[in-house]
Coordinates of C-alpha atoms and ligand atoms in Angstrom, one line a residue:
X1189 CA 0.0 0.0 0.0
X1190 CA 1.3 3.6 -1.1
X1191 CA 2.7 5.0 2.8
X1192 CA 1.0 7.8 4.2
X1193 CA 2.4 10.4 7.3
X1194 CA 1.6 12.8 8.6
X1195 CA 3.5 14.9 6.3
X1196 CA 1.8 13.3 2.8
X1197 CA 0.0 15.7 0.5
X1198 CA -2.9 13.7 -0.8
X1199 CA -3.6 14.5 -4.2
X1200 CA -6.5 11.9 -5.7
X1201 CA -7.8 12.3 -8.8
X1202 CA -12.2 11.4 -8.3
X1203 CA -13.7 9.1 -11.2
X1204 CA -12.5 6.2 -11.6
X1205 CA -10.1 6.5 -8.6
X1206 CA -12.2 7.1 -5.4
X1207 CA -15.4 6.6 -7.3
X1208 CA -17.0 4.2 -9.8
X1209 CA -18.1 5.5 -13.0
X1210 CA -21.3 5.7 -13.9
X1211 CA -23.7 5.8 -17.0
X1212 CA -23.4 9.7 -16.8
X1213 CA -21.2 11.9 -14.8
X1214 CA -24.1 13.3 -12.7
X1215 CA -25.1 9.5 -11.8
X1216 CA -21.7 8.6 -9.7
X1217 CA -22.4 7.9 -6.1
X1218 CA -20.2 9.7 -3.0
X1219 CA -20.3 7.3 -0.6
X1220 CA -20.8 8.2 3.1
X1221 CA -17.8 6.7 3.9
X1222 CA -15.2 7.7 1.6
X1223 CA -16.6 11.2 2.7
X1224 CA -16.0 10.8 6.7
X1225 CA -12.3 9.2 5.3
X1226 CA -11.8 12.5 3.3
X1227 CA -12.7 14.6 5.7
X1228 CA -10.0 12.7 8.5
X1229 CA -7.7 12.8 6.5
X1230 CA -7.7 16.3 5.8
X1231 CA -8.0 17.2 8.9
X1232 CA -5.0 14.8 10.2
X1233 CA -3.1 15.9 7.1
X1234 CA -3.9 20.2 7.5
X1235 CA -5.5 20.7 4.7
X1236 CA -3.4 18.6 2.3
X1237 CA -5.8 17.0 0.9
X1238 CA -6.9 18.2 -2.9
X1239 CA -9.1 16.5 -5.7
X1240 CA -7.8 16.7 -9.2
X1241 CA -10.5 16.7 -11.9
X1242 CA -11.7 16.9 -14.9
X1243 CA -15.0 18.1 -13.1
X1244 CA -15.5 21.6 -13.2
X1245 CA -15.2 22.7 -9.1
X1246 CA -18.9 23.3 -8.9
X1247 CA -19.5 19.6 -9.9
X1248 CA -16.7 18.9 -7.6
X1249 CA -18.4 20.7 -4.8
X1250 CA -21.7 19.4 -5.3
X1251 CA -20.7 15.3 -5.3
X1252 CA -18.3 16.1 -2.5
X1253 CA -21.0 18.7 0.0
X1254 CA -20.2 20.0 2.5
X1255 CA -16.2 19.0 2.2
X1256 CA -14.4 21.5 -0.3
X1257 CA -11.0 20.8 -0.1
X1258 CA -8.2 22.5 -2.2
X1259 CA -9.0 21.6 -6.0
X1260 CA -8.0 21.2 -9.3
X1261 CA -10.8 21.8 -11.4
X1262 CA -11.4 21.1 -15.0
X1263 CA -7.9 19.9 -15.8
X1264 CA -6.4 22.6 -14.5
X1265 CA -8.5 25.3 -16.0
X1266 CA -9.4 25.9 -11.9
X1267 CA -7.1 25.9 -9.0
X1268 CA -8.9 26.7 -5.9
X1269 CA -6.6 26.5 -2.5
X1270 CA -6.7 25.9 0.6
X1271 CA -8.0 29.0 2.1
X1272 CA -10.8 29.0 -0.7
X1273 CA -9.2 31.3 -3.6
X1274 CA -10.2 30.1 -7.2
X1275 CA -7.6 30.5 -10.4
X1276 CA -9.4 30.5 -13.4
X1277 CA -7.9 30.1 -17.1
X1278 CA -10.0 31.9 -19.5
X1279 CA -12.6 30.6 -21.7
X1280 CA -12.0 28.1 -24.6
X1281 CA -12.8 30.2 -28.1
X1282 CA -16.5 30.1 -29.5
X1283 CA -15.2 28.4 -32.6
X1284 CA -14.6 25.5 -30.2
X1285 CA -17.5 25.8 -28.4
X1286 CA -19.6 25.8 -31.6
X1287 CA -18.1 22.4 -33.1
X1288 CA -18.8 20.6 -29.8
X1289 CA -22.4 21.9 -29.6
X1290 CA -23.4 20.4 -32.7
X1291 CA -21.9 17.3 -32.2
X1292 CA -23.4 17.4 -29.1
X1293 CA -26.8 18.3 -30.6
X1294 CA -26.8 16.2 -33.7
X1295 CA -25.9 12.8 -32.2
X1296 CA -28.3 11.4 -29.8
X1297 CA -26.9 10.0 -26.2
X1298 CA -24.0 12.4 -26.3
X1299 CA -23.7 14.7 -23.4
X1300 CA -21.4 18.0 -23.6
X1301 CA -20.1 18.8 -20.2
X1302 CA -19.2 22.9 -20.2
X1303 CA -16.6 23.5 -17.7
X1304 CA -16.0 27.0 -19.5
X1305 CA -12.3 26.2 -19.5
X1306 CA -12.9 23.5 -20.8
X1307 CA -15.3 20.6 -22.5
X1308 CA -16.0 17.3 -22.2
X1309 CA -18.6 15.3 -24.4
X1310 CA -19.3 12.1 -23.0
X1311 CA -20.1 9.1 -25.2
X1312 CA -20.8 6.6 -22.9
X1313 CA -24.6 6.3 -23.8
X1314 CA -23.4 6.1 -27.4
X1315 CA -20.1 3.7 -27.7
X1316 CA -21.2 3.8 -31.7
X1317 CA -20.6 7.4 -31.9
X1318 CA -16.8 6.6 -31.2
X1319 CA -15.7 6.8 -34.8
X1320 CA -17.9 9.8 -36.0
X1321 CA -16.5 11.7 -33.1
X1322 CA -13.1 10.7 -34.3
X1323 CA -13.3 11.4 -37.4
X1324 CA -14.9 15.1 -36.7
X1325 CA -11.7 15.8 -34.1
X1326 CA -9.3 14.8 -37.1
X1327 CA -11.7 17.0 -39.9
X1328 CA -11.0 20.3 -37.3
X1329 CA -7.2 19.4 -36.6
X1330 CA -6.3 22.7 -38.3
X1331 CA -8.9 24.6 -36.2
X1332 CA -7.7 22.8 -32.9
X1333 CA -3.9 24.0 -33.9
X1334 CA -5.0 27.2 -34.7
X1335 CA -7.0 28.0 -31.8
X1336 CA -4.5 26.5 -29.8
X1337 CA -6.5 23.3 -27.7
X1338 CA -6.0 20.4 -27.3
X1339 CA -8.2 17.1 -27.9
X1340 CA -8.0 14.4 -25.5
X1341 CA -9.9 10.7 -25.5
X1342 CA -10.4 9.4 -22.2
X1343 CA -12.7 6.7 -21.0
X1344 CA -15.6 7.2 -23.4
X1345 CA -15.0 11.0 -23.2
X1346 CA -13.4 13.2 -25.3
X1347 CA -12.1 16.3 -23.6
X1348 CA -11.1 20.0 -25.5
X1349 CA -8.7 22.3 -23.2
X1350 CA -6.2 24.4 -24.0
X1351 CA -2.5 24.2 -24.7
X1352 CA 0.1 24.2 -21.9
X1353 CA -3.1 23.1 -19.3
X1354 CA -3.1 20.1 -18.0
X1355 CA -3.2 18.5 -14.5
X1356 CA 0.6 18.5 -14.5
X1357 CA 0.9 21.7 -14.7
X1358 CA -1.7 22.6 -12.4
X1359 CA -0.3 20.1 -9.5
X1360 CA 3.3 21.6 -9.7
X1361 CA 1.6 25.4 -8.7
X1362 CA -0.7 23.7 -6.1
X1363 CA 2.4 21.8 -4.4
X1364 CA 3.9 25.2 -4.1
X1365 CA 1.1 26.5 -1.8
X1366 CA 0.2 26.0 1.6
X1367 CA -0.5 23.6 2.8
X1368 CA 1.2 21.5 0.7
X1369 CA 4.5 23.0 -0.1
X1370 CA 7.3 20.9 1.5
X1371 CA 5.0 17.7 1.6
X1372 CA 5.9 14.4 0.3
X1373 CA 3.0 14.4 -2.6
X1374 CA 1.1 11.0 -3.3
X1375 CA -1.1 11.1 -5.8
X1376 CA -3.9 8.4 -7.4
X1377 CA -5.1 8.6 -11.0
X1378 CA -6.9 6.1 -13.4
X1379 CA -7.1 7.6 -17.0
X1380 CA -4.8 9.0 -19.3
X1381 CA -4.9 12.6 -18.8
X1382 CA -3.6 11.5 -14.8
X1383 CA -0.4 10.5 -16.9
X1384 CA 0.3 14.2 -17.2
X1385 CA 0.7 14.2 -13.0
X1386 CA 2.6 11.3 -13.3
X1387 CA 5.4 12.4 -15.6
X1388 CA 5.9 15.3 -13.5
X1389 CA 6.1 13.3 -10.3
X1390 CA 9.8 13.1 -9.9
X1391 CA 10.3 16.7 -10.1
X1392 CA 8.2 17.3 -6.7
X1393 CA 9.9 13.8 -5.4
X1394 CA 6.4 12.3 -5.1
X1395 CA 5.2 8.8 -5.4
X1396 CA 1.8 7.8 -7.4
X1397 CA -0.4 4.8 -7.6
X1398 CA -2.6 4.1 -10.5
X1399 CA -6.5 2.2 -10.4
X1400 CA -7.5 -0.4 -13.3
X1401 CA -3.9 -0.2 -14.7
X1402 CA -0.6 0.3 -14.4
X1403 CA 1.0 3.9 -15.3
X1404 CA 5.0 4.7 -16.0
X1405 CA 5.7 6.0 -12.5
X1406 CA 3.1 4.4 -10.5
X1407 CA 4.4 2.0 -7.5
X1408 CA 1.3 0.5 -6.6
X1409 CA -1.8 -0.8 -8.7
X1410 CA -5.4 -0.6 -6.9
X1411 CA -8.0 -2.7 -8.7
X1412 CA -10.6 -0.8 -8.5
X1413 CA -12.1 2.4 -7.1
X1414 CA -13.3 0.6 -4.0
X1415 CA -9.9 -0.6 -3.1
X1416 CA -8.9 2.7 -3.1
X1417 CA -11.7 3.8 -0.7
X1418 CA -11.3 0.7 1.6
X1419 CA -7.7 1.6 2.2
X1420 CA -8.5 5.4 2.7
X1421 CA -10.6 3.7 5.4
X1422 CA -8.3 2.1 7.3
X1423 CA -5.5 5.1 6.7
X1424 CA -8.0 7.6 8.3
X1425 CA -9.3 4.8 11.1
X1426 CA -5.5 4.4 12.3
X1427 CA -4.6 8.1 11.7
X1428 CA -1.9 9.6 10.2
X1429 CA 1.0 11.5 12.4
Ligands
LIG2381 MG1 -10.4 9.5 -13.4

């Protein structure tokens, strides 16, 4: 099991690592546990305990009421801290906006997400959209490069943010703050956009562990997002000093 003292920053990334995905992002289940262990643990750790989503915050906030840790938000397009202050990137472009409505709009089961920062339209009520909505990222390529975003395919998502934001990027400015500066960082991701915290791992000398499969960089493998919260259990039981 990945160690945790009392001086661990807890960084965990929320579908598919401390919760199991559902038909719909606004279907997942918080369970009352995992909630008491969050709030222990941040309380034993300081404060150093922060989510990092591709949720905006306000979905964050809502799953997760009335705990509302330190964040990242939307990929990085949000950084809230620990005493509450938000950092917002700025809008993604109409143009982009546009293309992701229609899709949205034309192909039935699909479901845009509008984190402002950034999108995500979920296919999972519509697995034979997959190559449509392939084939539409590749027709705006030039668009994409242009406008300077990004185009990422996750679990049955497909996510538009811009360049140079990512939840790398985003976890090396939130290490720097209180409460986590100085703090050995361990962080849990599932999907592929977690690899982005992963690679930048060694530089703040932290340690990862990855859910459903192994990542470069990860030193221990939970099976599933219920492993995860069963051993959040018994770290916030025991207590961290
Ligand atoms: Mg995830």
């Amino acid at each position: 099991m990945p160690p945790v003292s009392g001086n661990t920053a807890l960084l965990l990334d929320i579908d598919g690592t401390l919760l199991d995905l559902a038909r719909t992002p606004d279907r997942v289940k918080v369970p009352a546990e995992l909630l008491r262990s969050l709030e222990k643990l941040s309380h034993q750790l300081h404060g150093a305990v922060a989510f990092v989503s591709g949720r905006s915050l306000e979905s964050i906030d809502t799953l997760f009421a009335p705990f509302q840790p330190a964040a990242i938000g939307a990929h990085g397009g949000e950084i809230r801290g620990v005493d509450g202050e938000v950092t917002r990137i700025a809008p993604l472009p109409d143009s982009i906006r546009e293309i992701f409505a229609g899709l949205a709009e034309h192909i039935p089961g699909l479901l845009l997400e509008d984190k402002k920062s950034a999108l995500a339209l979920h296919y999972r009520l519509a697995p034979e959209a997959e190559p449509v909505l392939k084939s539409a990222m590749e027709k705006h390529a030039a668009l994409f490069a242009a406008e300077k975003v990004n185009i990422l395919h996750g679990k049955a998502v497909i996510q538009v943010r811009p360049h140079g934001i990512d939840k790398g990027s985003a976890v090396l400015k939130l290490a720097r703050q209180k409460p986590f500066k100085g703090r050995a960082v361990l962080f849990g991701g599932d999907d592929t956009t977690d690899m982005d915290v992963f690679r930048i791992l060694p530089e703040l000398g932290g340690r990862g562990f990855s859910v459903g499969r192994r990542f470069a960089g990860a030193e221990h493998v939970f099976d599933t997002p219920r492993a995860v919260r069963q051993w959040l259990s018994r770290v916030a039981e025991r207590g961290v000093k």
